[in-house]
Amino acid sequence: MKIRNLLVSGFSLCVLGAIPQPAEAQFFKKISNMLETVDKALGGDASKSNTNTEKTANDAPQTGTTVNGIHQATLYDGKTTMKCPVVTSNTKVISVDVSPSIYVNMASYSDGVAFVKVDKKCFFVDTLGNKVLDYNYGLPFMREYPRFYQGVCPAKKGMARNMSLIDKTGKVVMELPVYDCTNFVDGVAAGFISVQKGYSKVTKVVYFNTKGEPVYNNLIEEVKFGNLETPRPLCEGLAAHYSYSKQLYGFRDENGNLVIAPSYSKVQNFNDGLAAVQTASGKWGYIDKTGKMVIEAKFSSEPGPFSEGYAVVEKRDGSKCYIDKQGNIVFDGLRDASYFHNGKAFVRLNNSARYSLALIDKNFKVVSEFHTDLNNRSLDNAVSYSGDDILISNCFVTDMGDMILGAERLQSHFSDGLTYCVVLQEGGKTICGCTNRKGELVFIFKESEF
């Protein structure tokens, strides 16, 4: 290959200056033909000479090696090329008048459509990138973007007094009595309603289903102050519930019955039979589904959820450890740790090695080592799971930490088979759009030329 490059460089320098400009195209065509002849003679292939050629979407993930019986993960190891989403002949192009990497924001898919905000324009697209609805309504303050659920989405037109439910054609299917409301979660939305009380009006919180029918009448209460909170999802049969009058959290069942009275400043969702709660003292502990405190409130920092029998808690010195459901420390001395998923957990070991990131099993034995520290990003923020999918620092990985598909930015896990991403190309240019699991960009946003 060195001989080939020398032949090309020398020949080009000798003759390029003597070629008239209109003849350059013919010249380079002849050069291309010559290269094929030279490569065949040298046992090479001109089509493979560029090592930076974009990988195809069908490239399989490369698995790491094993050293001393421990897997060496390929995640950001500096040697393995990460597979990134690519444009295909089927990729749809959505033309926008702004820079997509700066001005395009997109929510996850729900009910077959996703909310898109391009500068000041808002609309919904389907899974093929086709616009299904221009969203000419107000956006909620300090909450997530609008989301469809079972065919309807809450919306408020201009200076209208109350909210409405619209369908995917934009048609109003139901006028609501509330002046503000959340997205639907498990078929229920919360809203603020203004009611007359004596000579003044007060705000109350109400709940309703996708038909606009009131539900959870026992949870209606006066709101002293505070922003509207989106209902929490049912987890293991119970959902965290915020009492606006008491300004405390408890838990309700699917019918809106309070199972655990509002008594806590903050709560996590139930997982593995327990939920972390913060008491009036500011300390955190764990309760069971009857509300009994089974692990005393002694943790100063918010602990992690229980998963597969263990939870991550932080000590005063900043180190992390795993505890069991009796509150006993079972694995100690970690710089950082994530909760267990399918029998494994990501940890940062407290050692002197250059890289401390590792994957451990339920026996707390290292089964995979990494040659990256993810810029010391907190594992709470870097690692997330959805089903069997593992997303760590903008890259989907196998259960041993080998790269599957990554990008400069991956917004979230797949929903309806797609996720929004920003792909960095050579020269610093970016491509923004939605990729499928194969790494094929189904549609992209591209700044218009004029």
PDB file of C-alpha atoms in Angstrom, residues 104-400:
ATOM      1  CA  VAL A 104     -34.614  20.689  16.864  1.00  0.00           C
ATOM      2  CA  ASN A 105     -36.009  19.005  19.975  1.00  0.00           C
ATOM      3  CA  MET A 106     -37.951  15.775  19.864  1.00  0.00           C
ATOM      4  CA  ALA A 107     -39.839  13.778  22.478  1.00  0.00           C
ATOM      5  CA  SER A 108     -40.037   9.994  22.619  1.00  0.00           C
ATOM      6  CA  TYR A 109     -42.723   8.201  20.637  1.00  0.00           C
ATOM      7  CA  SER A 110     -46.037   7.478  22.290  1.00  0.00           C
ATOM      8  CA  ASP A 111     -49.151   6.052  20.656  1.00  0.00           C
ATOM      9  CA  GLY A 112     -47.341   5.941  17.296  1.00  0.00           C
ATOM     10  CA  VAL A 113     -46.436   9.648  17.123  1.00  0.00           C
ATOM     11  CA  ALA A 114     -43.784  11.946  18.587  1.00  0.00           C
ATOM     12  CA  PHE A 115     -43.752  15.663  19.391  1.00  0.00           C
ATOM     13  CA  VAL A 116     -41.198  17.781  17.511  1.00  0.00           C
ATOM     14  CA  LYS A 117     -40.189  21.379  18.218  1.00  0.00           C
ATOM     15  CA  VAL A 118     -38.207  23.173  15.503  1.00  0.00           C
ATOM     16  CA  ASP A 119     -37.359  26.602  16.864  1.00  0.00           C
ATOM     17  CA  LYS A 120     -40.877  28.030  17.429  1.00  0.00           C
ATOM     18  CA  LYS A 121     -42.771  25.556  15.226  1.00  0.00           C
ATOM     19  CA  CYS A 122     -44.318  22.458  16.823  1.00  0.00           C
ATOM     20  CA  PHE A 123     -45.823  19.371  15.213  1.00  0.00           C
ATOM     21  CA  PHE A 124     -46.261  15.603  15.567  1.00  0.00           C
ATOM     22  CA  VAL A 125     -44.677  13.029  13.241  1.00  0.00           C
ATOM     23  CA  ASP A 126     -45.398   9.345  12.747  1.00  0.00           C
ATOM     24  CA  THR A 127     -42.763   6.595  12.775  1.00  0.00           C
ATOM     25  CA  LEU A 128     -41.937   7.266   9.105  1.00  0.00           C
ATOM     26  CA  GLY A 129     -41.291  10.946   9.706  1.00  0.00           C
ATOM     27  CA  ASN A 130     -44.539  12.119   8.109  1.00  0.00           C
ATOM     28  CA  LYS A 131     -46.145  15.151   9.714  1.00  0.00           C
ATOM     29  CA  VAL A 132     -49.543  14.171  11.096  1.00  0.00           C
ATOM     30  CA  LEU A 133     -50.487  17.306  13.007  1.00  0.00           C
ATOM     31  CA  ASP A 134     -49.347  20.919  13.390  1.00  0.00           C
ATOM     32  CA  TYR A 135     -49.454  21.694  17.104  1.00  0.00           C
ATOM     33  CA  ASN A 136     -50.716  25.285  17.261  1.00  0.00           C
ATOM     34  CA  TYR A 137     -51.331  25.270  20.987  1.00  0.00           C
ATOM     35  CA  GLY A 138     -49.579  26.487  24.097  1.00  0.00           C
ATOM     36  CA  LEU A 139     -46.791  24.427  25.651  1.00  0.00           C
ATOM     37  CA  PRO A 140     -46.889  23.354  29.312  1.00  0.00           C
ATOM     38  CA  PHE A 141     -44.650  25.265  31.697  1.00  0.00           C
ATOM     39  CA  MET A 142     -41.775  23.305  33.270  1.00  0.00           C
ATOM     40  CA  ARG A 143     -43.185  19.938  32.217  1.00  0.00           C
ATOM     41  CA  GLU A 144     -42.617  17.400  29.468  1.00  0.00           C
ATOM     42  CA  TYR A 145     -43.777  17.982  25.905  1.00  0.00           C
ATOM     43  CA  PRO A 146     -47.384  17.032  24.941  1.00  0.00           C
ATOM     44  CA  ARG A 147     -47.915  13.323  24.376  1.00  0.00           C
ATOM     45  CA  PHE A 148     -50.738  11.282  22.834  1.00  0.00           C
ATOM     46  CA  TYR A 149     -52.249   8.422  24.801  1.00  0.00           C
ATOM     47  CA  GLN A 150     -55.020   6.182  23.443  1.00  0.00           C
ATOM     48  CA  GLY A 151     -55.649   8.617  20.605  1.00  0.00           C
ATOM     49  CA  VAL A 152     -55.993  11.862  22.584  1.00  0.00           C
ATOM     50  CA  CYS A 153     -53.703  14.629  23.826  1.00  0.00           C
ATOM     51  CA  PRO A 154     -54.398  17.568  26.179  1.00  0.00           C
ATOM     52  CA  ALA A 155     -54.082  20.982  24.470  1.00  0.00           C
ATOM     53  CA  LYS A 156     -54.936  24.623  25.085  1.00  0.00           C
ATOM     54  CA  LYS A 157     -55.633  27.000  22.210  1.00  0.00           C
ATOM     55  CA  GLY A 158     -54.254  30.532  22.496  1.00  0.00           C
ATOM     56  CA  MET A 159     -56.083  32.546  25.143  1.00  0.00           C
ATOM     57  CA  ALA A 160     -58.737  29.896  25.783  1.00  0.00           C
ATOM     58  CA  ARG A 161     -59.837  29.618  29.393  1.00  0.00           C
ATOM     59  CA  ASN A 162     -59.775  25.812  29.629  1.00  0.00           C
ATOM     60  CA  MET A 163     -57.996  22.807  28.167  1.00  0.00           C
ATOM     61  CA  SER A 164     -59.304  20.392  25.533  1.00  0.00           C
ATOM     62  CA  LEU A 165     -58.592  16.889  24.353  1.00  0.00           C
ATOM     63  CA  ILE A 166     -57.646  16.690  20.677  1.00  0.00           C
ATOM     64  CA  ASP A 167     -57.264  13.696  18.371  1.00  0.00           C
ATOM     65  CA  LYS A 168     -54.479  13.104  15.833  1.00  0.00           C
ATOM     66  CA  THR A 169     -56.267  15.203  13.198  1.00  0.00           C
ATOM     67  CA  GLY A 170     -56.331  18.182  15.567  1.00  0.00           C
ATOM     68  CA  LYS A 171     -60.062  17.914  16.113  1.00  0.00           C
ATOM     69  CA  VAL A 172     -61.327  18.816  19.598  1.00  0.00           C
ATOM     70  CA  VAL A 173     -63.055  15.740  20.950  1.00  0.00           C
ATOM     71  CA  MET A 174     -63.697  16.973  24.479  1.00  0.00           C
ATOM     72  CA  GLU A 175     -63.725  20.294  26.317  1.00  0.00           C
ATOM     73  CA  LEU A 176     -62.233  19.989  29.804  1.00  0.00           C
ATOM     74  CA  PRO A 177     -63.187  22.033  32.884  1.00  0.00           C
ATOM     75  CA  VAL A 178     -59.512  22.476  33.890  1.00  0.00           C
ATOM     76  CA  TYR A 179     -57.264  25.409  32.988  1.00  0.00           C
ATOM     77  CA  ASP A 180     -54.104  23.301  33.181  1.00  0.00           C
ATOM     78  CA  CYS A 181     -53.479  19.570  32.981  1.00  0.00           C
ATOM     79  CA  THR A 182     -50.751  16.974  32.568  1.00  0.00           C
ATOM     80  CA  ASN A 183     -50.166  14.220  30.049  1.00  0.00           C
ATOM     81  CA  PHE A 184     -51.905  10.909  30.661  1.00  0.00           C
ATOM     82  CA  VAL A 185     -50.085   8.277  32.706  1.00  0.00           C
ATOM     83  CA  ASP A 186     -51.702   4.844  32.913  1.00  0.00           C
ATOM     84  CA  GLY A 187     -54.845   6.441  31.482  1.00  0.00           C
ATOM     85  CA  VAL A 188     -55.130   9.195  34.099  1.00  0.00           C
ATOM     86  CA  ALA A 189     -54.259  12.908  33.940  1.00  0.00           C
ATOM     87  CA  ALA A 190     -54.228  15.544  36.675  1.00  0.00           C
ATOM     88  CA  GLY A 191     -55.580  19.071  36.257  1.00  0.00           C
ATOM     89  CA  PHE A 192     -56.155  22.336  38.079  1.00  0.00           C
ATOM     90  CA  ILE A 193     -59.690  23.687  38.254  1.00  0.00           C
ATOM     91  CA  SER A 194     -60.807  27.064  39.583  1.00  0.00           C
ATOM     92  CA  VAL A 195     -63.898  26.956  41.843  1.00  0.00           C
ATOM     93  CA  GLN A 196     -65.832  29.608  43.713  1.00  0.00           C
ATOM     94  CA  LYS A 197     -65.409  29.636  47.480  1.00  0.00           C
ATOM     95  CA  GLY A 198     -67.332  32.404  49.179  1.00  0.00           C
ATOM     96  CA  TYR A 199     -66.313  35.689  47.614  1.00  0.00           C
ATOM     97  CA  SER A 200     -63.129  34.334  46.089  1.00  0.00           C
ATOM     98  CA  LYS A 201     -61.915  31.505  43.935  1.00  0.00           C
ATOM     99  CA  VAL A 202     -59.636  28.658  44.926  1.00  0.00           C
ATOM    100  CA  THR A 203     -57.723  26.090  42.913  1.00  0.00           C
ATOM    101  CA  LYS A 204     -58.350  22.378  43.292  1.00  0.00           C
ATOM    102  CA  VAL A 205     -56.635  19.388  41.756  1.00  0.00           C
ATOM    103  CA  VAL A 206     -58.831  16.876  39.911  1.00  0.00           C
ATOM    104  CA  TYR A 207     -58.192  13.685  37.952  1.00  0.00           C
ATOM    105  CA  PHE A 208     -59.827  12.398  34.759  1.00  0.00           C
ATOM    106  CA  ASN A 209     -59.507   9.628  32.173  1.00  0.00           C
ATOM    107  CA  THR A 210     -59.062   9.769  28.369  1.00  0.00           C
ATOM    108  CA  LYS A 211     -62.816  10.281  27.915  1.00  0.00           C
ATOM    109  CA  GLY A 212     -62.724  13.358  30.118  1.00  0.00           C
ATOM    110  CA  GLU A 213     -64.596  11.560  32.890  1.00  0.00           C
ATOM    111  CA  PRO A 214     -63.630  12.394  36.494  1.00  0.00           C
ATOM    112  CA  VAL A 215     -61.819   9.705  38.494  1.00  0.00           C
ATOM    113  CA  TYR A 216     -60.291   9.514  41.970  1.00  0.00           C
ATOM    114  CA  ASN A 217     -62.865  11.880  43.468  1.00  0.00           C
ATOM    115  CA  ASN A 218     -61.512  11.027  46.906  1.00  0.00           C
ATOM    116  CA  LEU A 219     -58.192  12.635  45.948  1.00  0.00           C
ATOM    117  CA  ILE A 220     -59.665  16.023  44.977  1.00  0.00           C
ATOM    118  CA  GLU A 221     -58.233  18.668  47.274  1.00  0.00           C
ATOM    119  CA  GLU A 222     -57.489  22.362  47.509  1.00  0.00           C
ATOM    120  CA  VAL A 223     -54.120  23.523  46.249  1.00  0.00           C
ATOM    121  CA  LYS A 224     -52.372  26.018  48.509  1.00  0.00           C
ATOM    122  CA  PHE A 225     -49.468  26.626  46.156  1.00  0.00           C
ATOM    123  CA  GLY A 226     -47.101  24.725  43.879  1.00  0.00           C
ATOM    124  CA  ASN A 227     -46.926  23.527  40.298  1.00  0.00           C
ATOM    125  CA  LEU A 228     -49.062  20.780  38.814  1.00  0.00           C
ATOM    126  CA  GLU A 229     -47.336  17.417  39.027  1.00  0.00           C
ATOM    127  CA  THR A 230     -47.711  14.669  36.430  1.00  0.00           C
ATOM    128  CA  PRO A 231     -49.207  11.513  38.013  1.00  0.00           C
ATOM    129  CA  ARG A 232     -46.627   8.879  38.795  1.00  0.00           C
ATOM    130  CA  PRO A 233     -46.929   5.452  37.117  1.00  0.00           C
ATOM    131  CA  LEU A 234     -48.177   2.332  38.842  1.00  0.00           C
ATOM    132  CA  CYS A 235     -45.197   0.254  39.920  1.00  0.00           C
ATOM    133  CA  GLU A 236     -45.861  -3.143  41.439  1.00  0.00           C
ATOM    134  CA  GLY A 237     -49.493  -2.135  41.990  1.00  0.00           C
ATOM    135  CA  LEU A 238     -48.875   1.200  43.726  1.00  0.00           C
ATOM    136  CA  ALA A 239     -48.244   4.716  42.463  1.00  0.00           C
ATOM    137  CA  ALA A 240     -46.623   7.564  44.356  1.00  0.00           C
ATOM    138  CA  HIS A 241     -49.191  10.276  45.101  1.00  0.00           C
ATOM    139  CA  TYR A 242     -48.578  13.921  46.009  1.00  0.00           C
ATOM    140  CA  SER A 243     -50.949  15.640  48.409  1.00  0.00           C
ATOM    141  CA  TYR A 244     -51.124  19.345  47.512  1.00  0.00           C
ATOM    142  CA  SER A 245     -52.751  20.256  50.803  1.00  0.00           C
ATOM    143  CA  LYS A 246     -50.201  18.442  52.962  1.00  0.00           C
ATOM    144  CA  GLN A 247     -47.302  18.909  50.508  1.00  0.00           C
ATOM    145  CA  LEU A 248     -46.244  15.341  51.211  1.00  0.00           C
ATOM    146  CA  TYR A 249     -46.126  12.058  49.296  1.00  0.00           C
ATOM    147  CA  GLY A 250     -47.919   8.785  49.910  1.00  0.00           C
ATOM    148  CA  PHE A 251     -49.041   5.879  47.695  1.00  0.00           C
ATOM    149  CA  ARG A 252     -52.326   4.987  45.998  1.00  0.00           C
ATOM    150  CA  ASP A 253     -53.620   1.929  44.179  1.00  0.00           C
ATOM    151  CA  GLU A 254     -55.009   1.777  40.613  1.00  0.00           C
ATOM    152  CA  ASN A 255     -58.447   2.854  41.830  1.00  0.00           C
ATOM    153  CA  GLY A 256     -57.152   5.962  43.558  1.00  0.00           C
ATOM    154  CA  ASN A 257     -57.434   4.556  47.093  1.00  0.00           C
ATOM    155  CA  LEU A 258     -54.732   5.821  49.427  1.00  0.00           C
ATOM    156  CA  VAL A 259     -52.869   2.769  50.688  1.00  0.00           C
ATOM    157  CA  ILE A 260     -50.040   4.655  52.376  1.00  0.00           C
ATOM    158  CA  ALA A 261     -50.963   8.087  53.774  1.00  0.00           C
ATOM    159  CA  PRO A 262     -48.958  11.127  52.581  1.00  0.00           C
ATOM    160  CA  SER A 263     -46.151  11.286  55.138  1.00  0.00           C
ATOM    161  CA  TYR A 264     -42.902  11.758  53.216  1.00  0.00           C
ATOM    162  CA  SER A 265     -41.023  14.686  51.675  1.00  0.00           C
ATOM    163  CA  LYS A 266     -39.909  12.612  48.687  1.00  0.00           C
ATOM    164  CA  VAL A 267     -40.494   9.044  47.552  1.00  0.00           C
ATOM    165  CA  GLN A 268     -39.217   6.699  44.885  1.00  0.00           C
ATOM    166  CA  ASN A 269     -41.391   4.213  43.031  1.00  0.00           C
ATOM    167  CA  PHE A 270     -41.756   0.700  44.414  1.00  0.00           C
ATOM    168  CA  ASN A 271     -39.238  -1.761  43.042  1.00  0.00           C
ATOM    169  CA  ASP A 272     -38.418  -5.237  44.245  1.00  0.00           C
ATOM    170  CA  GLY A 273     -41.102  -4.852  46.935  1.00  0.00           C
ATOM    171  CA  LEU A 274     -39.621  -1.756  48.611  1.00  0.00           C
ATOM    172  CA  ALA A 275     -39.604   2.011  48.077  1.00  0.00           C
ATOM    173  CA  ALA A 276     -37.068   4.571  49.300  1.00  0.00           C
ATOM    174  CA  VAL A 277     -38.696   7.461  51.203  1.00  0.00           C
ATOM    175  CA  GLN A 278     -37.416  10.665  52.765  1.00  0.00           C
ATOM    176  CA  THR A 279     -38.757  11.449  56.228  1.00  0.00           C
ATOM    177  CA  ALA A 280     -39.238  14.829  57.927  1.00  0.00           C
ATOM    178  CA  SER A 281     -35.715  14.478  59.374  1.00  0.00           C
ATOM    179  CA  GLY A 282     -34.278  14.592  55.857  1.00  0.00           C
ATOM    180  CA  LYS A 283     -32.987  11.029  56.169  1.00  0.00           C
ATOM    181  CA  TRP A 284     -33.900   8.246  53.751  1.00  0.00           C
ATOM    182  CA  GLY A 285     -35.121   4.747  54.523  1.00  0.00           C
ATOM    183  CA  TYR A 286     -37.132   1.982  52.859  1.00  0.00           C
ATOM    184  CA  ILE A 287     -40.780   1.016  53.356  1.00  0.00           C
ATOM    185  CA  ASP A 288     -42.737  -2.048  52.232  1.00  0.00           C
ATOM    186  CA  LYS A 289     -46.179  -1.993  50.581  1.00  0.00           C
ATOM    187  CA  THR A 290     -47.947  -1.771  53.940  1.00  0.00           C
ATOM    188  CA  GLY A 291     -46.029   1.417  54.768  1.00  0.00           C
ATOM    189  CA  LYS A 292     -43.833  -0.278  57.367  1.00  0.00           C
ATOM    190  CA  MET A 293     -40.289   1.136  57.606  1.00  0.00           C
ATOM    191  CA  VAL A 294     -38.244  -2.025  57.070  1.00  0.00           C
ATOM    192  CA  ILE A 295     -34.844  -0.311  56.751  1.00  0.00           C
ATOM    193  CA  GLU A 296     -34.523   2.620  59.115  1.00  0.00           C
ATOM    194  CA  ALA A 297     -34.208   6.159  57.786  1.00  0.00           C
ATOM    195  CA  LYS A 298     -30.470   6.652  58.321  1.00  0.00           C
ATOM    196  CA  PHE A 299     -29.147   7.554  54.882  1.00  0.00           C
ATOM    197  CA  SER A 300     -28.190  11.201  54.365  1.00  0.00           C
ATOM    198  CA  SER A 301     -28.032  10.921  50.565  1.00  0.00           C
ATOM    199  CA  GLU A 302     -30.838   9.580  48.406  1.00  0.00           C
ATOM    200  CA  PRO A 303     -30.225   5.835  47.980  1.00  0.00           C
ATOM    201  CA  GLY A 304     -30.834   3.755  44.888  1.00  0.00           C
ATOM    202  CA  PRO A 305     -33.848   1.488  44.348  1.00  0.00           C
ATOM    203  CA  PHE A 306     -33.785  -2.175  45.287  1.00  0.00           C
ATOM    204  CA  SER A 307     -33.280  -4.501  42.363  1.00  0.00           C
ATOM    205  CA  GLU A 308     -32.673  -8.230  42.462  1.00  0.00           C
ATOM    206  CA  GLY A 309     -32.273  -8.106  46.239  1.00  0.00           C
ATOM    207  CA  TYR A 310     -29.747  -5.281  46.556  1.00  0.00           C
ATOM    208  CA  ALA A 311     -29.639  -1.470  46.597  1.00  0.00           C
ATOM    209  CA  VAL A 312     -26.821   1.069  46.282  1.00  0.00           C
ATOM    210  CA  VAL A 313     -26.358   3.531  49.157  1.00  0.00           C
ATOM    211  CA  GLU A 314     -23.798   6.264  49.747  1.00  0.00           C
ATOM    212  CA  LYS A 315     -21.672   6.759  52.855  1.00  0.00           C
ATOM    213  CA  ARG A 316     -20.660  10.097  54.317  1.00  0.00           C
ATOM    214  CA  ASP A 317     -17.186   9.789  52.793  1.00  0.00           C
ATOM    215  CA  GLY A 318     -18.752   9.601  49.323  1.00  0.00           C
ATOM    216  CA  SER A 319     -18.066   5.899  48.744  1.00  0.00           C
ATOM    217  CA  LYS A 320     -20.849   3.552  47.632  1.00  0.00           C
ATOM    218  CA  CYS A 321     -21.862   0.107  48.863  1.00  0.00           C
ATOM    219  CA  TYR A 322     -24.561  -2.514  48.283  1.00  0.00           C
ATOM    220  CA  ILE A 323     -27.019  -3.430  51.023  1.00  0.00           C
ATOM    221  CA  ASP A 324     -29.503  -6.300  51.257  1.00  0.00           C
ATOM    222  CA  LYS A 325     -33.157  -6.061  52.293  1.00  0.00           C
ATOM    223  CA  GLN A 326     -32.199  -6.275  55.954  1.00  0.00           C
ATOM    224  CA  GLY A 327     -30.003  -3.202  55.572  1.00  0.00           C
ATOM    225  CA  ASN A 328     -26.748  -5.162  55.889  1.00  0.00           C
ATOM    226  CA  ILE A 329     -23.738  -4.066  53.835  1.00  0.00           C
ATOM    227  CA  VAL A 330     -22.837  -6.908  51.477  1.00  0.00           C
ATOM    228  CA  PHE A 331     -20.263  -5.233  49.198  1.00  0.00           C
ATOM    229  CA  ASP A 332     -18.306  -2.151  50.202  1.00  0.00           C
ATOM    230  CA  GLY A 333     -15.635   0.309  49.110  1.00  0.00           C
ATOM    231  CA  LEU A 334     -16.883   1.389  45.672  1.00  0.00           C
ATOM    232  CA  ARG A 335     -16.360   4.779  44.063  1.00  0.00           C
ATOM    233  CA  ASP A 336     -19.687   4.464  42.256  1.00  0.00           C
ATOM    234  CA  ALA A 337     -22.273   1.789  41.458  1.00  0.00           C
ATOM    235  CA  SER A 338     -25.517   1.162  39.578  1.00  0.00           C
ATOM    236  CA  TYR A 339     -28.384  -1.149  40.476  1.00  0.00           C
ATOM    237  CA  PHE A 340     -28.465  -4.770  39.310  1.00  0.00           C
ATOM    238  CA  HIS A 341     -30.143  -5.704  36.040  1.00  0.00           C
ATOM    239  CA  ASN A 342     -30.340  -9.254  34.715  1.00  0.00           C
ATOM    240  CA  GLY A 343     -27.726 -10.387  37.212  1.00  0.00           C
ATOM    241  CA  LYS A 344     -25.090  -7.703  36.545  1.00  0.00           C
ATOM    242  CA  ALA A 345     -24.258  -4.176  37.672  1.00  0.00           C
ATOM    243  CA  PHE A 346     -21.851  -1.432  36.593  1.00  0.00           C
ATOM    244  CA  VAL A 347     -19.413  -0.262  39.271  1.00  0.00           C
ATOM    245  CA  ARG A 348     -16.325   1.896  39.692  1.00  0.00           C
ATOM    246  CA  LEU A 349     -13.811  -0.001  41.768  1.00  0.00           C
ATOM    247  CA  ASN A 350     -11.732   1.778  44.375  1.00  0.00           C
ATOM    248  CA  ASN A 351      -8.363   0.775  42.959  1.00  0.00           C
ATOM    249  CA  SER A 352      -5.220   2.352  41.543  1.00  0.00           C
ATOM    250  CA  ALA A 353      -5.752   1.099  38.003  1.00  0.00           C
ATOM    251  CA  ARG A 354      -6.020   3.638  35.202  1.00  0.00           C
ATOM    252  CA  TYR A 355      -9.629   2.638  34.565  1.00  0.00           C
ATOM    253  CA  SER A 356     -11.931   1.584  37.395  1.00  0.00           C
ATOM    254  CA  LEU A 357     -15.174   0.906  35.495  1.00  0.00           C
ATOM    255  CA  ALA A 358     -16.240  -2.743  35.638  1.00  0.00           C
ATOM    256  CA  LEU A 359     -19.231  -5.055  35.427  1.00  0.00           C
ATOM    257  CA  ILE A 360     -19.896  -7.373  38.368  1.00  0.00           C
ATOM    258  CA  ASP A 361     -22.205 -10.365  38.865  1.00  0.00           C
ATOM    259  CA  LYS A 362     -24.484 -11.222  41.803  1.00  0.00           C
ATOM    260  CA  ASN A 363     -21.471 -12.739  43.622  1.00  0.00           C
ATOM    261  CA  PHE A 364     -19.766  -9.328  43.338  1.00  0.00           C
ATOM    262  CA  LYS A 365     -17.098 -10.762  41.065  1.00  0.00           C
ATOM    263  CA  VAL A 366     -15.762  -8.734  38.142  1.00  0.00           C
ATOM    264  CA  VAL A 367     -16.892 -10.320  34.868  1.00  0.00           C
ATOM    265  CA  SER A 368     -16.023  -7.494  32.475  1.00  0.00           C
ATOM    266  CA  GLU A 369     -13.477  -4.662  32.520  1.00  0.00           C
ATOM    267  CA  PHE A 370     -13.667  -1.366  30.643  1.00  0.00           C
ATOM    268  CA  HIS A 371     -10.941   0.813  29.171  1.00  0.00           C
ATOM    269  CA  THR A 372     -12.863   4.014  29.749  1.00  0.00           C
ATOM    270  CA  ASP A 373     -14.109   5.908  32.777  1.00  0.00           C
ATOM    271  CA  LEU A 374     -16.875   7.752  30.878  1.00  0.00           C
ATOM    272  CA  ASN A 375     -15.237  11.051  31.888  1.00  0.00           C
ATOM    273  CA  ASN A 376     -16.174  10.150  35.486  1.00  0.00           C
ATOM    274  CA  ARG A 377     -19.835  10.726  34.707  1.00  0.00           C
ATOM    275  CA  SER A 378     -22.093   9.507  37.504  1.00  0.00           C
ATOM    276  CA  LEU A 379     -23.364   5.996  36.834  1.00  0.00           C
ATOM    277  CA  ASP A 380     -26.813   7.099  38.019  1.00  0.00           C
ATOM    278  CA  ASN A 381     -26.926   9.413  35.002  1.00  0.00           C
ATOM    279  CA  ALA A 382     -24.850   7.338  32.576  1.00  0.00           C
ATOM    280  CA  VAL A 383     -26.580   3.945  32.833  1.00  0.00           C
ATOM    281  CA  SER A 384     -30.227   3.139  32.122  1.00  0.00           C
ATOM    282  CA  TYR A 385     -32.221   0.046  31.223  1.00  0.00           C
ATOM    283  CA  SER A 386     -35.384  -0.734  29.278  1.00  0.00           C
ATOM    284  CA  GLY A 387     -36.298  -4.388  29.047  1.00  0.00           C
ATOM    285  CA  ASP A 388     -33.098  -6.112  27.943  1.00  0.00           C
ATOM    286  CA  ASP A 389     -31.664  -2.908  26.435  1.00  0.00           C
ATOM    287  CA  ILE A 390     -28.705  -1.261  28.153  1.00  0.00           C
ATOM    288  CA  LEU A 391     -27.914   2.374  27.335  1.00  0.00           C
ATOM    289  CA  ILE A 392     -24.698   3.768  28.764  1.00  0.00           C
ATOM    290  CA  SER A 393     -23.337   7.188  27.927  1.00  0.00           C
ATOM    291  CA  ASN A 394     -24.965   7.467  24.468  1.00  0.00           C
ATOM    292  CA  CYS A 395     -24.257   3.901  23.398  1.00  0.00           C
ATOM    293  CA  PHE A 396     -26.328   0.720  23.484  1.00  0.00           C
ATOM    294  CA  VAL A 397     -24.209  -2.184  24.723  1.00  0.00           C
ATOM    295  CA  THR A 398     -24.463  -5.923  25.237  1.00  0.00           C
ATOM    296  CA  ASP A 399     -24.805  -7.430  28.702  1.00  0.00           C
ATOM    297  CA  MET A 400     -20.984  -7.619  28.767  1.00  0.00           C
TER     298      MET A 400
END
